[in-house]
């Protein structure tokens, strides 16, 4: 019986250590992501949301500079007239 309790205690300790390590890693990754600059490019309004040559040139320039750029196309908010 004491052997079983010791095994359960050891496994519980490993589980707690693993969860602690995973949470610390998640926290570090969130801090790194928070430091990442968010840049919004406002391009001229177009009829549809598609990547064009200008967008491709911007992404190519970012890659040349070593910048990891994520592209998210968002429709502009229409202002109330």
PDB file of C-alpha atoms in Angstrom:
ATOM      1  CA  UNK A   1       0.000   0.000   0.000  1.00  0.00           C
ATOM      2  CA  UNK A   2       2.753   2.579   0.781  1.00  0.00           C
ATOM      3  CA  UNK A   3       4.322   1.680  -2.580  1.00  0.00           C
ATOM      4  CA  UNK A   4       1.087   2.608  -4.385  1.00  0.00           C
ATOM      5  CA  UNK A   5       0.861   5.920  -2.519  1.00  0.00           C
ATOM      6  CA  UNK A   6       4.471   6.713  -3.422  1.00  0.00           C
ATOM      7  CA  UNK A   7       3.842   5.980  -7.127  1.00  0.00           C
ATOM      8  CA  UNK A   8       0.706   8.169  -7.134  1.00  0.00           C
ATOM      9  CA  UNK A   9       2.621  10.983  -5.374  1.00  0.00           C
ATOM     10  CA  UNK A  10       5.481  10.802  -7.900  1.00  0.00           C
ATOM     11  CA  UNK A  11       3.102  10.791 -10.865  1.00  0.00           C
ATOM     12  CA  UNK A  12       1.176  13.708  -9.332  1.00  0.00           C
ATOM     13  CA  UNK A  13       4.428  15.641  -8.900  1.00  0.00           C
ATOM     14  CA  UNK A  14       5.372  15.023 -12.535  1.00  0.00           C
ATOM     15  CA  UNK A  15       1.927  16.138 -13.663  1.00  0.00           C
ATOM     16  CA  UNK A  16       2.130  19.371 -11.647  1.00  0.00           C
ATOM     17  CA  UNK A  17       5.633  20.074 -13.002  1.00  0.00           C
ATOM     18  CA  UNK A  18       4.472  19.446 -16.575  1.00  0.00           C
ATOM     19  CA  UNK A  19       1.450  21.726 -16.256  1.00  0.00           C
ATOM     20  CA  UNK A  20       3.613  24.434 -14.674  1.00  0.00           C
ATOM     21  CA  UNK A  21       6.141  24.184 -17.513  1.00  0.00           C
ATOM     22  CA  UNK A  22       3.427  24.385 -20.184  1.00  0.00           C
ATOM     23  CA  UNK A  23       1.803  27.415 -18.559  1.00  0.00           C
ATOM     24  CA  UNK A  24       5.167  29.180 -18.271  1.00  0.00           C
ATOM     25  CA  UNK A  25       5.834  28.491 -21.960  1.00  0.00           C
ATOM     26  CA  UNK A  26       2.411  29.808 -22.935  1.00  0.00           C
ATOM     27  CA  UNK A  27       3.030  32.958 -20.902  1.00  0.00           C
ATOM     28  CA  UNK A  28       6.435  33.539 -22.545  1.00  0.00           C
ATOM     29  CA  UNK A  29       4.933  33.069 -26.009  1.00  0.00           C
ATOM     30  CA  UNK A  30       2.156  35.558 -25.196  1.00  0.00           C
ATOM     31  CA  UNK A  31       4.773  38.108 -24.071  1.00  0.00           C
ATOM     32  CA  UNK A  32       6.712  37.641 -27.316  1.00  0.00           C
ATOM     33  CA  UNK A  33       3.529  38.029 -29.372  1.00  0.00           C
ATOM     34  CA  UNK A  34       2.605  41.199 -27.439  1.00  0.00           C
ATOM     35  CA  UNK A  35       5.963  42.775 -28.369  1.00  0.00           C
ATOM     36  CA  UNK A  36       5.291  42.185 -32.060  1.00  0.00           C
ATOM     37  CA  UNK A  37       4.372  45.452 -33.754  1.00  0.00           C
ATOM     38  CA  UNK A  38       1.002  45.604 -35.468  1.00  0.00           C
ATOM     39  CA  UNK A  39       1.029  47.745 -38.575  1.00  0.00           C
ATOM     40  CA  UNK A  40      -2.087  48.533 -40.549  1.00  0.00           C
ATOM     41  CA  UNK A  41      -1.685  49.592 -44.154  1.00  0.00           C
ATOM     42  CA  UNK A  42      -4.559  51.562 -45.597  1.00  0.00           C
ATOM     43  CA  UNK A  43      -4.736  50.947 -49.304  1.00  0.00           C
ATOM     44  CA  UNK A  44      -7.101  52.670 -51.721  1.00  0.00           C
ATOM     45  CA  UNK A  45     -10.649  51.352 -51.644  1.00  0.00           C
ATOM     46  CA  UNK A  46     -11.376  48.670 -54.221  1.00  0.00           C
ATOM     47  CA  UNK A  47     -14.428  46.753 -55.344  1.00  0.00           C
ATOM     48  CA  UNK A  48     -13.288  43.485 -53.807  1.00  0.00           C
ATOM     49  CA  UNK A  49     -10.866  42.258 -51.195  1.00  0.00           C
ATOM     50  CA  UNK A  50      -8.178  40.528 -53.234  1.00  0.00           C
ATOM     51  CA  UNK A  51      -4.417  40.602 -53.112  1.00  0.00           C
ATOM     52  CA  UNK A  52      -3.027  42.809 -55.849  1.00  0.00           C
ATOM     53  CA  UNK A  53       0.458  43.607 -57.126  1.00  0.00           C
ATOM     54  CA  UNK A  54       0.996  46.358 -54.550  1.00  0.00           C
ATOM     55  CA  UNK A  55       0.226  43.957 -51.711  1.00  0.00           C
ATOM     56  CA  UNK A  56       2.618  41.384 -53.199  1.00  0.00           C
ATOM     57  CA  UNK A  57       5.358  44.026 -53.448  1.00  0.00           C
ATOM     58  CA  UNK A  58       4.845  45.054 -49.819  1.00  0.00           C
ATOM     59  CA  UNK A  59       5.016  41.430 -48.657  1.00  0.00           C
ATOM     60  CA  UNK A  60       8.150  40.814 -50.762  1.00  0.00           C
ATOM     61  CA  UNK A  61       9.834  43.898 -49.282  1.00  0.00           C
ATOM     62  CA  UNK A  62       8.947  42.710 -45.785  1.00  0.00           C
ATOM     63  CA  UNK A  63      10.448  39.275 -46.496  1.00  0.00           C
ATOM     64  CA  UNK A  64      13.652  40.907 -47.831  1.00  0.00           C
ATOM     65  CA  UNK A  65      13.988  42.860 -44.593  1.00  0.00           C
ATOM     66  CA  UNK A  66      13.395  39.741 -42.510  1.00  0.00           C
ATOM     67  CA  UNK A  67       9.976  40.887 -41.310  1.00  0.00           C
ATOM     68  CA  UNK A  68       7.367  38.188 -40.785  1.00  0.00           C
ATOM     69  CA  UNK A  69       4.199  39.777 -42.148  1.00  0.00           C
ATOM     70  CA  UNK A  70       0.727  38.324 -41.693  1.00  0.00           C
ATOM     71  CA  UNK A  71      -1.816  39.491 -44.221  1.00  0.00           C
ATOM     72  CA  UNK A  72      -5.377  40.037 -43.093  1.00  0.00           C
ATOM     73  CA  UNK A  73      -7.704  41.690 -45.551  1.00  0.00           C
ATOM     74  CA  UNK A  74     -10.480  43.571 -43.824  1.00  0.00           C
ATOM     75  CA  UNK A  75     -13.298  45.480 -45.400  1.00  0.00           C
ATOM     76  CA  UNK A  76     -13.245  49.156 -44.504  1.00  0.00           C
ATOM     77  CA  UNK A  77     -15.942  50.442 -42.167  1.00  0.00           C
ATOM     78  CA  UNK A  78     -18.435  52.524 -44.113  1.00  0.00           C
ATOM     79  CA  UNK A  79     -19.034  55.901 -42.538  1.00  0.00           C
ATOM     80  CA  UNK A  80     -22.598  57.000 -41.953  1.00  0.00           C
ATOM     81  CA  UNK A  81     -23.612  59.917 -44.150  1.00  0.00           C
TER      82      UNK A  81
END
